[in-house]
Coordinates of C-alpha atoms in Angstrom, one line a residue:
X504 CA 44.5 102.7 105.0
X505 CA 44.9 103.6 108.6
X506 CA 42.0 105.8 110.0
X507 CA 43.7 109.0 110.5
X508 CA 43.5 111.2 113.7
X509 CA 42.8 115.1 114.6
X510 CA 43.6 116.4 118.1
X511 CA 41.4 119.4 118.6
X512 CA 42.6 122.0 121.1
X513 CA 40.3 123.6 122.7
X514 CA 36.3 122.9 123.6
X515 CA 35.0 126.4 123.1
X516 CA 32.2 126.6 120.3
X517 CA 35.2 126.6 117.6
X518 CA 36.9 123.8 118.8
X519 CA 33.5 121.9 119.2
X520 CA 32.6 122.8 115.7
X521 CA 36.0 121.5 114.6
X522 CA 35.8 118.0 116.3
X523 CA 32.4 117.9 114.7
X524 CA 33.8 118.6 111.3
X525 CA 36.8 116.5 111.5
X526 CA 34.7 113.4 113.0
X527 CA 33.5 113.6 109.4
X528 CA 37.1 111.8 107.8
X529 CA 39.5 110.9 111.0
X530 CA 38.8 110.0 114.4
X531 CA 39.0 113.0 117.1
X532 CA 40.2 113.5 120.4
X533 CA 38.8 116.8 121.9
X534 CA 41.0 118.2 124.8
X535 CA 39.5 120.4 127.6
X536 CA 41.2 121.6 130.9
X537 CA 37.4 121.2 132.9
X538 CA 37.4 117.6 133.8
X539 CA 33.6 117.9 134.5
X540 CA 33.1 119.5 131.0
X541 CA 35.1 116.6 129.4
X542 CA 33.3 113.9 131.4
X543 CA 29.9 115.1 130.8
X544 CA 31.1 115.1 126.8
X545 CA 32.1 111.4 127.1
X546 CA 28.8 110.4 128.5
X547 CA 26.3 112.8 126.9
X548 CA 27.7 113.2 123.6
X549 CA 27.4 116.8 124.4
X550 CA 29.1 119.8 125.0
X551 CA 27.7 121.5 128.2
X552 CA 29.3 124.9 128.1
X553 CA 28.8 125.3 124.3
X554 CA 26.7 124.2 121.1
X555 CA 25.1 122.3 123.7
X556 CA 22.3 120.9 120.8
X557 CA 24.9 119.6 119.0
X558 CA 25.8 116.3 119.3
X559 CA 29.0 114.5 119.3
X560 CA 29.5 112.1 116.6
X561 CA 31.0 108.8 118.7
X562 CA 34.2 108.9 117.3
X563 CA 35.0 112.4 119.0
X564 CA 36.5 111.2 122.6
X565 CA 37.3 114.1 125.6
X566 CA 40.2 114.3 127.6
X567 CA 41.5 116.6 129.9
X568 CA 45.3 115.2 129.6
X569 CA 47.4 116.6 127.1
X570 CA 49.4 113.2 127.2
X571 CA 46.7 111.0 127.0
X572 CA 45.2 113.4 123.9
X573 CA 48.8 113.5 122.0
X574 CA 49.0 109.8 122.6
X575 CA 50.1 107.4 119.4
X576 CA 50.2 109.1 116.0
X577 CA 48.7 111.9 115.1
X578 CA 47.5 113.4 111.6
X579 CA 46.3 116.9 112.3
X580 CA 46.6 119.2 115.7
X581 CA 43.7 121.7 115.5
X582 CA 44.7 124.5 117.6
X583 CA 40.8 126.4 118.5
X584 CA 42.0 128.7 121.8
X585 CA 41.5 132.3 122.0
X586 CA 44.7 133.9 120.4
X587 CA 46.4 135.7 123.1
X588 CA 46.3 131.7 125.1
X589 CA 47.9 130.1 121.7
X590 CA 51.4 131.1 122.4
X591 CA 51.6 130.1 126.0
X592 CA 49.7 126.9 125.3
X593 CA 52.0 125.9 122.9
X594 CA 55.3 127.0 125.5
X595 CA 54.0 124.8 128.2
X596 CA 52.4 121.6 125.9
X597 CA 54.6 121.2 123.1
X598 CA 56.7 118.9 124.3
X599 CA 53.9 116.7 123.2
X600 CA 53.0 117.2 119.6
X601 CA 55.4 114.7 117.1
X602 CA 58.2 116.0 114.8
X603 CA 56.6 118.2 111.4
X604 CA 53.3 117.1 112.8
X605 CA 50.3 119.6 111.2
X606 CA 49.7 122.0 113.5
X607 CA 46.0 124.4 112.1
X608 CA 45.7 127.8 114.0
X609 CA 41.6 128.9 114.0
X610 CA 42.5 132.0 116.4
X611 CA 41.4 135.1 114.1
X612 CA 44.0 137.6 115.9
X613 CA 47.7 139.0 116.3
X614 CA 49.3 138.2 119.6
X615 CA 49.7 141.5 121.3
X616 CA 52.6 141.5 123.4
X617 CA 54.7 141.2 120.6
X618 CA 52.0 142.8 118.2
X619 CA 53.4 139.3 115.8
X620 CA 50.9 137.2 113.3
X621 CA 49.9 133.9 115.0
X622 CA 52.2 132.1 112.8
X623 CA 55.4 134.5 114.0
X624 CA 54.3 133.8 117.5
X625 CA 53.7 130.2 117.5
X626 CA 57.1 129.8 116.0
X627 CA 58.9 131.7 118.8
X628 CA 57.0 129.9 121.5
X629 CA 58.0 126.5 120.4
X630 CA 61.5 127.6 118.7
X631 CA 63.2 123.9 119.1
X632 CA 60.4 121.5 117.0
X633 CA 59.7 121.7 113.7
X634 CA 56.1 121.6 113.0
X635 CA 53.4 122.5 109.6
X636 CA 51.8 125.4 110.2
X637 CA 48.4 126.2 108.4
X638 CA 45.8 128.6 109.5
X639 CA 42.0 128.4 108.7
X640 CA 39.8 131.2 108.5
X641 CA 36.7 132.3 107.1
X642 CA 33.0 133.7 107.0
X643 CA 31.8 130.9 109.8
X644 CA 30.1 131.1 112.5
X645 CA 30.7 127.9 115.1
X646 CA 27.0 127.5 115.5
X647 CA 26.2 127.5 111.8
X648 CA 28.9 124.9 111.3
X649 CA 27.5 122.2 113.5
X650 CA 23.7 122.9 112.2
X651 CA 25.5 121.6 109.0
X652 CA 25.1 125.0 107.2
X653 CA 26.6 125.0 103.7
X654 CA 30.0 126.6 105.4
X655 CA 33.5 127.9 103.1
X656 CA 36.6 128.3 104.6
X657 CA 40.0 129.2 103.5
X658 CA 42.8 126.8 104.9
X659 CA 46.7 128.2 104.1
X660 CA 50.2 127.1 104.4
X661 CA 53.6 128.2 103.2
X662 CA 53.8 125.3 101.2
X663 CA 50.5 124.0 99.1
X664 CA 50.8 120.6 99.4
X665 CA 50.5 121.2 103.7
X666 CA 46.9 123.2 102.9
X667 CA 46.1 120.4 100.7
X668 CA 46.6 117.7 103.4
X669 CA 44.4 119.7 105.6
X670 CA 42.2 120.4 103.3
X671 CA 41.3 117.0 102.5
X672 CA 41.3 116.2 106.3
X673 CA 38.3 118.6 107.0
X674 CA 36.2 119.2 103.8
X675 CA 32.8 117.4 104.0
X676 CA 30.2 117.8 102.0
X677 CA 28.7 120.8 104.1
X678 CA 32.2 122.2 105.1
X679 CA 34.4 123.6 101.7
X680 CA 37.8 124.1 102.4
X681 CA 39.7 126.0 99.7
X682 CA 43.5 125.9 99.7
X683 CA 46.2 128.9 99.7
X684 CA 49.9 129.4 100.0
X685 CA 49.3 133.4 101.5
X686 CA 49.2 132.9 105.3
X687 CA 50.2 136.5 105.8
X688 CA 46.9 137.2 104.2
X689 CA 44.9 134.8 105.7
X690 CA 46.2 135.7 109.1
X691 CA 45.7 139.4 108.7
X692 CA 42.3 139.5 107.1
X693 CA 40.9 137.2 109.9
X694 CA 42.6 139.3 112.6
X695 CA 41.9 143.0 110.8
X696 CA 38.1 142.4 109.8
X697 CA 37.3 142.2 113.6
X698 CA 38.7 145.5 114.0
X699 CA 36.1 146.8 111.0
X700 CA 33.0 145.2 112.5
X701 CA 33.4 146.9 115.4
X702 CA 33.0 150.2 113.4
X703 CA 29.9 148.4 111.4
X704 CA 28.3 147.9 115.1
X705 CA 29.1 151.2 116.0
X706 CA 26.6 153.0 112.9
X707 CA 23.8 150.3 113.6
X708 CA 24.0 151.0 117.2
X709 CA 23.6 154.5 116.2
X710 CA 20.2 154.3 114.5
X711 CA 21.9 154.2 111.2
X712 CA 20.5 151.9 107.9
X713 CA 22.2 150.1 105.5
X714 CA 23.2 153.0 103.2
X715 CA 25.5 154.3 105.8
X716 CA 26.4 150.5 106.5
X717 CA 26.9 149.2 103.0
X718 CA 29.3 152.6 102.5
X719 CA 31.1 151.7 105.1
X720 CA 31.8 147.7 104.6
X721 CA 32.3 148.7 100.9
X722 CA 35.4 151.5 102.0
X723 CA 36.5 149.1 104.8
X724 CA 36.9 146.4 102.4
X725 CA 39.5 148.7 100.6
X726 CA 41.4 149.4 103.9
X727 CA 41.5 146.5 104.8
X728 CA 43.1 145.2 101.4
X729 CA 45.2 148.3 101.4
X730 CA 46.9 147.5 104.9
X731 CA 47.1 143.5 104.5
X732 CA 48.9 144.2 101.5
X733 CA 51.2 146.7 102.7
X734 CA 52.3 144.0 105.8
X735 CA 53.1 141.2 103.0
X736 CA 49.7 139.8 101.8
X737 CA 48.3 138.9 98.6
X738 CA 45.4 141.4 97.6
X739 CA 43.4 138.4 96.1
X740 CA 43.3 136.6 99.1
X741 CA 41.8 139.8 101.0
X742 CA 39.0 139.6 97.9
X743 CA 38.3 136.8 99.1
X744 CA 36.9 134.4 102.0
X745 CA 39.2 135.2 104.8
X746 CA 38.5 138.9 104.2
X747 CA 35.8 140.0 102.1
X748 CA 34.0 137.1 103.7
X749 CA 34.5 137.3 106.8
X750 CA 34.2 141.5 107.0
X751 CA 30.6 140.7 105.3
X752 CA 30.0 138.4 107.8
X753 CA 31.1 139.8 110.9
X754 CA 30.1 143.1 109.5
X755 CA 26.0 141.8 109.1
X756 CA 25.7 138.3 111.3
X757 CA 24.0 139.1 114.7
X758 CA 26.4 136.1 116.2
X759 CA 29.3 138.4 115.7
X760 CA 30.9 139.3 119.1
X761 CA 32.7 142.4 117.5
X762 CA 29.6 143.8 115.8
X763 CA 27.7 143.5 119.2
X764 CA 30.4 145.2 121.0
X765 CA 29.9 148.3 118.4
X766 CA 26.1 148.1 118.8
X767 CA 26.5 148.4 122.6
X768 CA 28.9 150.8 122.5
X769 CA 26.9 153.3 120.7
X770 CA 23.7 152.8 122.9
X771 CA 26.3 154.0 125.8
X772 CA 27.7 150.9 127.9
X773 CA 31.0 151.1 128.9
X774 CA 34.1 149.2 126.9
X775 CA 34.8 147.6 130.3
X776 CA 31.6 146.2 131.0
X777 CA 31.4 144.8 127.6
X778 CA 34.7 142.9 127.9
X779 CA 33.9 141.7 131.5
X780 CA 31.4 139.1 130.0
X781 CA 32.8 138.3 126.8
X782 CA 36.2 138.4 124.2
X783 CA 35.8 140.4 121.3
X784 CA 39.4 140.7 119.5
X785 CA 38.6 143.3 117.7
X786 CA 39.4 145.6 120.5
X787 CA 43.4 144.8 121.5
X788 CA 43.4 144.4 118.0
X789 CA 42.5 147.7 117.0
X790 CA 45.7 149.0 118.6
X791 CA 47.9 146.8 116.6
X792 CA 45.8 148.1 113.3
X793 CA 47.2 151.5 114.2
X794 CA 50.6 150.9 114.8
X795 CA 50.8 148.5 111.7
X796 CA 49.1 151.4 109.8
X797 CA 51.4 154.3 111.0
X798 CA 54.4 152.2 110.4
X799 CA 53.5 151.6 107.0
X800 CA 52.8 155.5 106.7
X801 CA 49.3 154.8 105.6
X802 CA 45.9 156.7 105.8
X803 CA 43.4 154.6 106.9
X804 CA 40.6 156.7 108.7
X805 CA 38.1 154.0 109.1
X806 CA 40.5 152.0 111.3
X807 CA 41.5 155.0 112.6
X808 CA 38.4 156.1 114.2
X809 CA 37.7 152.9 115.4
X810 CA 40.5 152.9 116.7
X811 CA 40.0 156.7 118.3
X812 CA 36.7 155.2 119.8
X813 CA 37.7 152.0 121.7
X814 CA 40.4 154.2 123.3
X815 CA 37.9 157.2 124.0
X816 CA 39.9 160.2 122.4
X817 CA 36.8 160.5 120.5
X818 CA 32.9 159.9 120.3
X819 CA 31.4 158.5 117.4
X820 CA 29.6 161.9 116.6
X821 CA 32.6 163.3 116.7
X822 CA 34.6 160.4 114.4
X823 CA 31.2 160.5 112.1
X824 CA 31.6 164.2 111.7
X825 CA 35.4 164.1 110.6
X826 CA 34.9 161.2 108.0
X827 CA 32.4 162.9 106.3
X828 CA 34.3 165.9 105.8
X829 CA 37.2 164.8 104.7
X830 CA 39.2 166.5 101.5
X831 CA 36.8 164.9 98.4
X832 CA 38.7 162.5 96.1
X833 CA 38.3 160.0 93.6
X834 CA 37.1 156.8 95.0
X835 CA 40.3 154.9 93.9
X836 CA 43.5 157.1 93.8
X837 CA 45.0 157.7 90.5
X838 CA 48.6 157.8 91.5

């Protein structure tokens, strides 16, 4: 059969982690605006900007023209941009992708302006072409990937046979991909987990050891499924790697952006120095967390006070202070 063919979107340390994965099965064509990025790529076999000791398998090929990257058929469209720039990207560049081609989101947030799932929002920007939408997600860190680290994912579409065909288009012998029907939960536990390791930063920034921690990922994990479930997701899939995973991992793994935002917030920095140098999407998202939670009617005072935090109606003494003095219950209720 024909060799098949990924475009990867995107040449951050995601989307160079992806061409690196998919290089595996299919042939890849990385697209990056910087010219000089995607030249130096071409000629060095390596990224310079990111996972710069990684090196590109000779099958991956870097363009900076959408056209030229979209051209002749094409199996599998990896989409790795931050998620506020998926929506756009896909207004202005669709025109490009084929008919029902595969389109796989890796952007682990809601898109704000519309406070809509990636999914919802990819949909509206590209209203007039039909395309597959799966979203991958998962404990996985871009680095670890390309150092070939034993690495599961979670891969889901509405229908199962669309996660299977991706599936099978990125599994490798160090990369698992497992396969789900529940995007809602897939989308939301990637996007919501960020908001909770911000809040696991926050108590090791405060001097805090892993009691204090391992209570707080344990209770998180419970909002987490409660709120993903109340907006439409499958509580099995929050047990599992796109949330359970990737709270544990986000919550403990010193490469997490979100985590390191907590830290520094607690040793005093400001929010807005913090995001001058760096995304963390735990922070717009933490807005959306609340609304989503409030319109759902729920009580969710871990997301809450993280939430209180980032938007500085409250200090984490103070948000410390009212958690542990809440009305005493049963851990799970009984009604």
């Amino acid at each position: 059969s024909a060799r098949k063919k990924v475009v990867v979107i995107g040449a951050g340390s995601f989307g160079t982690a992806m061409a690196y994965v998919a290089s595996r099965n299919s042939d890849v064509v990385l697209y990056a605006r910087d010219a000089e990025q995607v030249k130096a790529m071409n000629e060095t076999r390596r990224n310079p900007k990111h996972l710069t000791d990684c090196e590109l398998p000779t099958n991956v090929r870097a363009t900076a023209d959408v056209a030229d990257a979209f051209e002749g058929d094409c199996d599998l469209v990896i989409l790795a941009l931050p998620a506020q720039r998926c929506p756009d990207w896909l207004r202005e560049h669709g025109k490009h992708l084929r008919k029902n081609v595969s389109l796989c989101s890796t952007a682990k947030g809601l898109y704000l302006p519309t406070k809509q799932l990636m999914s919802a929002a990819l949909k509206d920007a590209l209203p007039e072409k039909s395309f597959r939408y799966a979203v991958l997600s998962g404990p996985s860190f871009a680095a670890q990937i390309a150092l070939e680290h034993p690495t599961a994912v979670v891969v889901a579409s509405a229908l199962l046979a669309d996660a299977v065909e991706v599936q099978f288009l990125l599994s490798t012998p160090r990369f698992r991909v497992y396969a789900s029907q529940d995007v809602v939960g897939v989308e939301l536990g990637g996007a919501l987990k960020n908001v909770l390791a911000i809040g696991a930063g926050l108590i090791e920034g405060s001097g805090f050891g892993i009691n204090t921690k391992a209570a707080y990922v344990t209770r998180a994990a419970r909002e987490l499924s409660v709120l993903c479930t109340a907006m439409g997701g499958n509580s099995d899939t929050v047990s599992g790697l796109s949330g359970i995973g990737d709270l544990v991992l986000s919550a403990f793994g010193e490469l997490s952006r979100n985590r390191t935002c907590g830290v520094r917030l607690a040793h005093g920095e400001t929010l807005e120095a913090i995001l001058a140098a760096t995304t963390v999407e735990g922070v717009p998202t933490a807005q959306v967390a609340h609304d989503y939670a409030r319109r759902c009617n729920l009580d969710l005072p871990l997301f809450a006070a993280v939430h209180a935090i980032l938007a500085g109606t409250c200090t984490c003494e103070q948000a410390l202070q009212s958690l542990m003095t809440r009305p005493l219950g049963t851990e799970r209720p009984l009604l």
